Amino acid sequence: MASAARGRLSPMLTVAVTFYDVVLTVHILAVVVAFGVVFSYPVLDAQLRRGSAADLVALHRLHVVLARRVITPAMTVVLIAGLYLALDRWSLGDPWISATFAILFVLFGLTGAVLVPADLRLAELAERDGPSAEYERERRKADMFGGLALLLVVVAIFLMVAKPGA
Ligand code: HEM
């Protein structure tokens, strides 16, 4: 009797999973894949910079491979899934969406036009002369742009979560 009453009173858990939820999951997963590794670069870089010139060459080549094979494809998934979400329930004119849209394009530009060429050049310099003064100069420049990219990702996540103006 008591258990029958408990059965009747227990709340029924119903979970309605929509296609929107699936796309949002893909969007967030792609964000993790695209940018997760980049937040470990300061530790990874500091570790390998203590090593030999060959370690430096390997480090910059690894950056290039990750940018081309992981970060850029994952950013493309972030964009496609984000566009679906925006057009389904929001509007591309919403300021938090248009601002993040612009940030993502800056990130595509920084990756393809600044960071990958800088890593290719740094690999070349490290292979030729090791950690020379020229290498250090170029590395500081690349680190500045890398830091800017990380900051933009943090701003993008804040805009997506807080949705100011929505
Ligand atoms: C660097 C780029 C981006 C990052 C880091 C990012 C991150 C995120 C995160 C973490 C969420 C989950 C927010 C929450 O549920 O509270 C989200 C949701 C969302 N994102 Fe993005 N996103 C990016 C780019 C874009 C772009 C370019 C668009 C559209 C063109 C977009 C559209 C959306 C929409 C519509 C949602 C769904 C909000 C909701 O239903 O709660 N995102 N994004």
PDB file of C-alpha atoms and ligand atoms in Angstrom:
ATOM      1  CA  MET A   1       0.000   0.000   0.000  1.00  0.00           C
ATOM      2  CA  ALA A   2       2.702   2.452   1.095  1.00  0.00           C
ATOM      3  CA  SER A   3       4.869   1.461  -1.810  1.00  0.00           C
ATOM      4  CA  ALA A   4       1.965   1.857  -4.267  1.00  0.00           C
ATOM      5  CA  ALA A   5       1.415   5.392  -2.920  1.00  0.00           C
ATOM      6  CA  ARG A   6       5.105   6.122  -3.306  1.00  0.00           C
ATOM      7  CA  GLY A   7       4.962   4.867  -6.881  1.00  0.00           C
ATOM      8  CA  ARG A   8       2.033   7.197  -7.694  1.00  0.00           C
ATOM      9  CA  LEU A   9       3.670  10.212  -6.052  1.00  0.00           C
ATOM     10  CA  SER A  10       7.179   9.784  -7.462  1.00  0.00           C
ATOM     11  CA  PRO A  11       7.788  12.453 -10.069  1.00  0.00           C
ATOM     12  CA  MET A  12       7.966  11.168 -13.606  1.00  0.00           C
ATOM     13  CA  LEU A  13      11.230  12.150 -15.254  1.00  0.00           C
ATOM     14  CA  THR A  14      10.702  12.976 -18.882  1.00  0.00           C
ATOM     15  CA  VAL A  15      13.544  14.281 -20.988  1.00  0.00           C
ATOM     16  CA  ALA A  16      12.641  15.738 -24.346  1.00  0.00           C
ATOM     17  CA  VAL A  17      15.778  15.856 -26.440  1.00  0.00           C
ATOM     18  CA  THR A  18      15.424  18.116 -29.444  1.00  0.00           C
ATOM     19  CA  PHE A  19      17.622  18.355 -32.522  1.00  0.00           C
ATOM     20  CA  TYR A  20      18.560  21.826 -31.224  1.00  0.00           C
ATOM     21  CA  ASP A  21      20.021  20.182 -28.065  1.00  0.00           C
ATOM     22  CA  VAL A  22      22.087  17.813 -30.218  1.00  0.00           C
ATOM     23  CA  VAL A  23      23.439  20.682 -32.333  1.00  0.00           C
ATOM     24  CA  LEU A  24      24.187  22.720 -29.181  1.00  0.00           C
ATOM     25  CA  THR A  25      26.135  19.729 -27.790  1.00  0.00           C
ATOM     26  CA  VAL A  26      28.091  19.472 -31.056  1.00  0.00           C
ATOM     27  CA  HIS A  27      28.719  23.256 -30.948  1.00  0.00           C
ATOM     28  CA  ILE A  28      30.121  23.107 -27.400  1.00  0.00           C
ATOM     29  CA  LEU A  29      32.140  19.929 -28.098  1.00  0.00           C
ATOM     30  CA  ALA A  30      33.695  21.612 -31.121  1.00  0.00           C
ATOM     31  CA  VAL A  31      34.593  24.607 -28.903  1.00  0.00           C
ATOM     32  CA  VAL A  32      36.322  22.211 -26.478  1.00  0.00           C
ATOM     33  CA  VAL A  33      38.200  20.464 -29.316  1.00  0.00           C
ATOM     34  CA  ALA A  34      39.191  23.717 -31.088  1.00  0.00           C
ATOM     35  CA  PHE A  35      40.347  25.706 -28.098  1.00  0.00           C
ATOM     36  CA  GLY A  36      40.982  23.253 -25.250  1.00  0.00           C
ATOM     37  CA  VAL A  37      44.488  22.384 -26.411  1.00  0.00           C
ATOM     38  CA  VAL A  38      45.384  26.045 -26.917  1.00  0.00           C
ATOM     39  CA  PHE A  39      44.895  26.772 -23.213  1.00  0.00           C
ATOM     40  CA  SER A  40      47.637  24.197 -22.493  1.00  0.00           C
ATOM     41  CA  TYR A  41      50.126  25.842 -24.880  1.00  0.00           C
ATOM     42  CA  PRO A  42      51.771  28.006 -22.174  1.00  0.00           C
ATOM     43  CA  VAL A  43      52.716  24.890 -20.162  1.00  0.00           C
ATOM     44  CA  LEU A  44      53.565  22.783 -23.230  1.00  0.00           C
ATOM     45  CA  ASP A  45      55.696  25.576 -24.741  1.00  0.00           C
ATOM     46  CA  ALA A  46      57.534  26.344 -21.481  1.00  0.00           C
ATOM     47  CA  GLN A  47      58.363  22.647 -21.067  1.00  0.00           C
ATOM     48  CA  LEU A  48      59.754  22.176 -24.593  1.00  0.00           C
ATOM     49  CA  ARG A  49      61.653  25.484 -24.535  1.00  0.00           C
ATOM     50  CA  ARG A  50      63.839  24.020 -21.820  1.00  0.00           C
ATOM     51  CA  GLY A  51      64.926  21.322 -24.280  1.00  0.00           C
ATOM     52  CA  SER A  52      67.121  21.263 -27.386  1.00  0.00           C
ATOM     53  CA  ALA A  53      66.744  23.089 -30.717  1.00  0.00           C
ATOM     54  CA  ALA A  54      65.185  19.880 -32.059  1.00  0.00           C
ATOM     55  CA  ASP A  55      62.506  20.152 -29.354  1.00  0.00           C
ATOM     56  CA  LEU A  56      61.742  23.715 -30.488  1.00  0.00           C
ATOM     57  CA  VAL A  57      61.411  22.598 -34.101  1.00  0.00           C
ATOM     58  CA  ALA A  58      59.069  19.776 -33.014  1.00  0.00           C
ATOM     59  CA  LEU A  59      57.036  22.206 -30.867  1.00  0.00           C
ATOM     60  CA  HIS A  60      56.386  24.657 -33.717  1.00  0.00           C
ATOM     61  CA  ARG A  61      55.613  21.867 -36.181  1.00  0.00           C
ATOM     62  CA  LEU A  62      53.163  20.409 -33.645  1.00  0.00           C
ATOM     63  CA  HIS A  63      51.457  23.831 -33.388  1.00  0.00           C
ATOM     64  CA  VAL A  64      51.090  23.895 -37.181  1.00  0.00           C
ATOM     65  CA  VAL A  65      49.660  20.361 -37.373  1.00  0.00           C
ATOM     66  CA  LEU A  66      47.187  21.093 -34.568  1.00  0.00           C
ATOM     67  CA  ALA A  67      46.131  24.385 -36.190  1.00  0.00           C
ATOM     68  CA  ARG A  68      45.546  22.751 -39.573  1.00  0.00           C
ATOM     69  CA  ARG A  69      44.123  19.367 -38.579  1.00  0.00           C
ATOM     70  CA  VAL A  70      42.298  20.107 -35.307  1.00  0.00           C
ATOM     71  CA  ILE A  71      41.720  23.806 -34.595  1.00  0.00           C
ATOM     72  CA  THR A  72      40.605  25.029 -38.036  1.00  0.00           C
ATOM     73  CA  PRO A  73      38.270  22.052 -38.771  1.00  0.00           C
ATOM     74  CA  ALA A  74      36.775  22.292 -35.251  1.00  0.00           C
ATOM     75  CA  MET A  75      36.264  26.075 -35.642  1.00  0.00           C
ATOM     76  CA  THR A  76      34.404  25.303 -38.883  1.00  0.00           C
ATOM     77  CA  VAL A  77      32.100  22.951 -36.922  1.00  0.00           C
ATOM     78  CA  VAL A  78      31.638  25.690 -34.248  1.00  0.00           C
ATOM     79  CA  LEU A  79      30.597  28.066 -37.051  1.00  0.00           C
ATOM     80  CA  ILE A  80      28.205  25.686 -38.857  1.00  0.00           C
ATOM     81  CA  ALA A  81      26.527  24.470 -35.646  1.00  0.00           C
ATOM     82  CA  GLY A  82      26.411  28.069 -34.309  1.00  0.00           C
ATOM     83  CA  LEU A  83      24.725  29.262 -37.506  1.00  0.00           C
ATOM     84  CA  TYR A  84      22.061  26.538 -37.171  1.00  0.00           C
ATOM     85  CA  LEU A  85      21.401  27.475 -33.510  1.00  0.00           C
ATOM     86  CA  ALA A  86      21.284  31.194 -34.309  1.00  0.00           C
ATOM     87  CA  LEU A  87      18.894  30.813 -37.244  1.00  0.00           C
ATOM     88  CA  ASP A  88      16.649  28.284 -35.436  1.00  0.00           C
ATOM     89  CA  ARG A  89      15.927  30.177 -32.214  1.00  0.00           C
ATOM     90  CA  TRP A  90      17.753  33.492 -32.310  1.00  0.00           C
ATOM     91  CA  SER A  91      18.837  35.996 -34.925  1.00  0.00           C
ATOM     92  CA  LEU A  92      22.199  36.756 -36.498  1.00  0.00           C
ATOM     93  CA  GLY A  93      21.417  40.381 -35.666  1.00  0.00           C
ATOM     94  CA  ASP A  94      21.477  39.694 -31.906  1.00  0.00           C
ATOM     95  CA  PRO A  95      24.532  41.593 -30.666  1.00  0.00           C
ATOM     96  CA  TRP A  96      25.969  38.660 -28.631  1.00  0.00           C
ATOM     97  CA  ILE A  97      25.764  36.480 -31.758  1.00  0.00           C
ATOM     98  CA  SER A  98      27.093  39.016 -34.295  1.00  0.00           C
ATOM     99  CA  ALA A  99      29.968  39.939 -31.936  1.00  0.00           C
ATOM    100  CA  THR A 100      30.949  36.271 -31.472  1.00  0.00           C
ATOM    101  CA  PHE A 101      30.578  35.709 -35.211  1.00  0.00           C
ATOM    102  CA  ALA A 102      33.108  38.529 -35.764  1.00  0.00           C
ATOM    103  CA  ILE A 103      35.417  37.085 -33.069  1.00  0.00           C
ATOM    104  CA  LEU A 104      35.363  33.665 -34.762  1.00  0.00           C
ATOM    105  CA  PHE A 105      36.364  35.245 -38.083  1.00  0.00           C
ATOM    106  CA  VAL A 106      39.216  37.101 -36.379  1.00  0.00           C
ATOM    107  CA  LEU A 107      40.291  33.731 -34.892  1.00  0.00           C
ATOM    108  CA  PHE A 108      40.227  32.109 -38.363  1.00  0.00           C
ATOM    109  CA  GLY A 109      42.358  35.018 -39.627  1.00  0.00           C
ATOM    110  CA  LEU A 110      44.782  34.934 -36.702  1.00  0.00           C
ATOM    111  CA  THR A 111      45.241  31.166 -37.064  1.00  0.00           C
ATOM    112  CA  GLY A 112      45.680  31.016 -40.841  1.00  0.00           C
ATOM    113  CA  ALA A 113      47.394  34.327 -41.571  1.00  0.00           C
ATOM    114  CA  VAL A 114      49.452  34.991 -38.429  1.00  0.00           C
ATOM    115  CA  LEU A 115      50.000  32.025 -36.097  1.00  0.00           C
ATOM    116  CA  VAL A 116      50.618  29.240 -38.648  1.00  0.00           C
ATOM    117  CA  PRO A 117      53.063  31.355 -40.722  1.00  0.00           C
ATOM    118  CA  ALA A 118      54.784  32.428 -37.451  1.00  0.00           C
ATOM    119  CA  ASP A 119      55.188  28.794 -36.329  1.00  0.00           C
ATOM    120  CA  LEU A 120      56.545  27.780 -39.754  1.00  0.00           C
ATOM    121  CA  ARG A 121      59.075  30.618 -39.547  1.00  0.00           C
ATOM    122  CA  LEU A 122      59.994  29.758 -35.920  1.00  0.00           C
ATOM    123  CA  ALA A 123      60.534  26.098 -36.861  1.00  0.00           C
ATOM    124  CA  GLU A 124      62.810  27.243 -39.680  1.00  0.00           C
ATOM    125  CA  LEU A 125      64.763  29.638 -37.411  1.00  0.00           C
ATOM    126  CA  ALA A 126      65.133  27.041 -34.639  1.00  0.00           C
ATOM    127  CA  GLU A 127      66.317  24.439 -37.164  1.00  0.00           C
ATOM    128  CA  ARG A 128      68.871  26.872 -38.645  1.00  0.00           C
ATOM    129  CA  ASP A 129      70.376  28.578 -35.557  1.00  0.00           C
ATOM    130  CA  GLY A 130      68.640  27.226 -32.430  1.00  0.00           C
ATOM    131  CA  PRO A 131      67.158  29.778 -30.019  1.00  0.00           C
ATOM    132  CA  SER A 132      68.859  32.875 -31.536  1.00  0.00           C
ATOM    133  CA  ALA A 133      67.999  36.537 -30.836  1.00  0.00           C
ATOM    134  CA  GLU A 134      65.919  36.578 -34.040  1.00  0.00           C
ATOM    135  CA  TYR A 135      64.058  33.460 -32.896  1.00  0.00           C
ATOM    136  CA  GLU A 136      63.312  35.080 -29.511  1.00  0.00           C
ATOM    137  CA  ARG A 137      62.037  38.262 -31.197  1.00  0.00           C
ATOM    138  CA  GLU A 138      59.715  36.316 -33.496  1.00  0.00           C
ATOM    139  CA  ARG A 139      58.602  34.089 -30.623  1.00  0.00           C
ATOM    140  CA  ARG A 140      57.605  37.066 -28.457  1.00  0.00           C
ATOM    141  CA  LYS A 141      55.547  38.440 -31.360  1.00  0.00           C
ATOM    142  CA  ALA A 142      53.859  35.068 -31.920  1.00  0.00           C
ATOM    143  CA  ASP A 143      53.176  34.705 -28.169  1.00  0.00           C
ATOM    144  CA  MET A 144      51.462  38.108 -28.174  1.00  0.00           C
ATOM    145  CA  PHE A 145      49.102  37.065 -30.970  1.00  0.00           C
ATOM    146  CA  GLY A 146      48.564  33.686 -29.282  1.00  0.00           C
ATOM    147  CA  GLY A 147      47.618  35.510 -26.064  1.00  0.00           C
ATOM    148  CA  LEU A 148      45.217  37.735 -28.009  1.00  0.00           C
ATOM    149  CA  ALA A 149      43.561  34.626 -29.502  1.00  0.00           C
ATOM    150  CA  LEU A 150      43.100  33.137 -26.017  1.00  0.00           C
ATOM    151  CA  LEU A 151      41.579  36.387 -24.752  1.00  0.00           C
ATOM    152  CA  LEU A 152      39.153  36.446 -27.696  1.00  0.00           C
ATOM    153  CA  VAL A 153      38.056  32.870 -26.893  1.00  0.00           C
ATOM    154  CA  VAL A 154      37.353  33.885 -23.275  1.00  0.00           C
ATOM    155  CA  VAL A 155      35.309  36.898 -24.473  1.00  0.00           C
ATOM    156  CA  ALA A 156      33.419  34.671 -26.954  1.00  0.00           C
ATOM    157  CA  ILE A 157      32.531  32.158 -24.221  1.00  0.00           C
ATOM    158  CA  PHE A 158      31.350  34.983 -21.958  1.00  0.00           C
ATOM    159  CA  LEU A 159      29.176  36.467 -24.729  1.00  0.00           C
ATOM    160  CA  MET A 160      27.657  33.068 -25.534  1.00  0.00           C
ATOM    161  CA  VAL A 161      26.880  32.321 -21.875  1.00  0.00           C
ATOM    162  CA  ALA A 162      25.721  35.782 -20.690  1.00  0.00           C
ATOM    163  CA  LYS A 163      23.950  36.665 -23.987  1.00  0.00           C
ATOM    164  CA  PRO A 164      23.954  40.410 -23.231  1.00  0.00           C
ATOM    165  CA  GLY A 165      20.997  42.099 -24.918  1.00  0.00           C
ATOM    166  CA  ALA A 166      19.027  38.867 -25.419  1.00  0.00           C
TER     167      ALA A 166
HETATM  168  C1  HEM B   1      34.672  31.367 -30.608  1.00  0.00           C
HETATM  169  C2  HEM B   1      33.470  31.069 -30.983  1.00  0.00           C
HETATM  170  C3  HEM B   1      32.365  30.523 -30.115  1.00  0.00           C
HETATM  171  C4  HEM B   1      32.396  30.013 -28.838  1.00  0.00           C
HETATM  172  C5  HEM B   1      33.603  29.865 -27.918  1.00  0.00           C
HETATM  173  C6  HEM B   1      31.037  29.630 -28.508  1.00  0.00           C
HETATM  174  C7  HEM B   1      30.647  29.050 -27.307  1.00  0.00           C
HETATM  175  C8  HEM B   1      29.368  28.723 -26.973  1.00  0.00           C
HETATM  176  C9  HEM B   1      28.954  28.152 -25.707  1.00  0.00           C
HETATM  177  C10 HEM B   1      29.895  27.783 -24.575  1.00  0.00           C
HETATM  178  C11 HEM B   1      27.611  28.023 -25.745  1.00  0.00           C
HETATM  179  C12 HEM B   1      26.710  27.480 -24.638  1.00  0.00           C
HETATM  180  C13 HEM B   1      26.100  28.663 -23.913  1.00  0.00           C
HETATM  181  C14 HEM B   1      24.983  28.278 -22.980  1.00  0.00           C
HETATM  182  O1  HEM B   1      24.330  27.259 -23.199  1.00  0.00           O
HETATM  183  O2  HEM B   1      24.764  29.041 -22.008  1.00  0.00           O
HETATM  184  C15 HEM B   1      27.159  28.504 -27.035  1.00  0.00           C
HETATM  185  C16 HEM B   1      25.853  28.546 -27.446  1.00  0.00           C
HETATM  186  C17 HEM B   1      25.419  29.128 -28.609  1.00  0.00           C
HETATM  187  N1  HEM B   1      26.204  29.619 -29.633  1.00  0.00           N
HETATM  188 FE1  HEM B   1      28.197  29.733 -29.613  1.00  0.00          FE
HETATM  189  N2  HEM B   1      30.229  29.892 -29.583  1.00  0.00           N
HETATM  190  C18 HEM B   1      30.998  30.442 -30.573  1.00  0.00           C
HETATM  191  C19 HEM B   1      30.596  30.888 -31.815  1.00  0.00           C
HETATM  192  C20 HEM B   1      29.280  30.980 -32.212  1.00  0.00           C
HETATM  193  C21 HEM B   1      28.838  31.527 -33.471  1.00  0.00           C
HETATM  194  C22 HEM B   1      29.778  32.059 -34.567  1.00  0.00           C
HETATM  195  C23 HEM B   1      27.462  31.493 -33.451  1.00  0.00           C
HETATM  196  C24 HEM B   1      26.482  31.911 -34.498  1.00  0.00           C
HETATM  197  C25 HEM B   1      26.758  32.300 -35.702  1.00  0.00           C
HETATM  198  C26 HEM B   1      27.062  30.916 -32.203  1.00  0.00           C
HETATM  199  C27 HEM B   1      25.763  30.715 -31.803  1.00  0.00           C
HETATM  200  C28 HEM B   1      25.373  30.157 -30.612  1.00  0.00           C
HETATM  201  C29 HEM B   1      24.002  29.993 -30.211  1.00  0.00           C
HETATM  202  C30 HEM B   1      22.770  30.448 -30.980  1.00  0.00           C
HETATM  203  C31 HEM B   1      24.017  29.327 -28.962  1.00  0.00           C
HETATM  204  C32 HEM B   1      22.824  28.781 -28.227  1.00  0.00           C
HETATM  205  C33 HEM B   1      22.442  29.502 -27.016  1.00  0.00           C
HETATM  206  C34 HEM B   1      21.373  28.748 -26.249  1.00  0.00           C
HETATM  207  O3  HEM B   1      20.476  28.133 -26.826  1.00  0.00           O
HETATM  208  O4  HEM B   1      21.436  28.847 -25.033  1.00  0.00           O
HETATM  209  N3  HEM B   1      28.185  30.597 -31.473  1.00  0.00           N
HETATM  210  N4  HEM B   1      28.246  28.909 -27.758  1.00  0.00           N
END
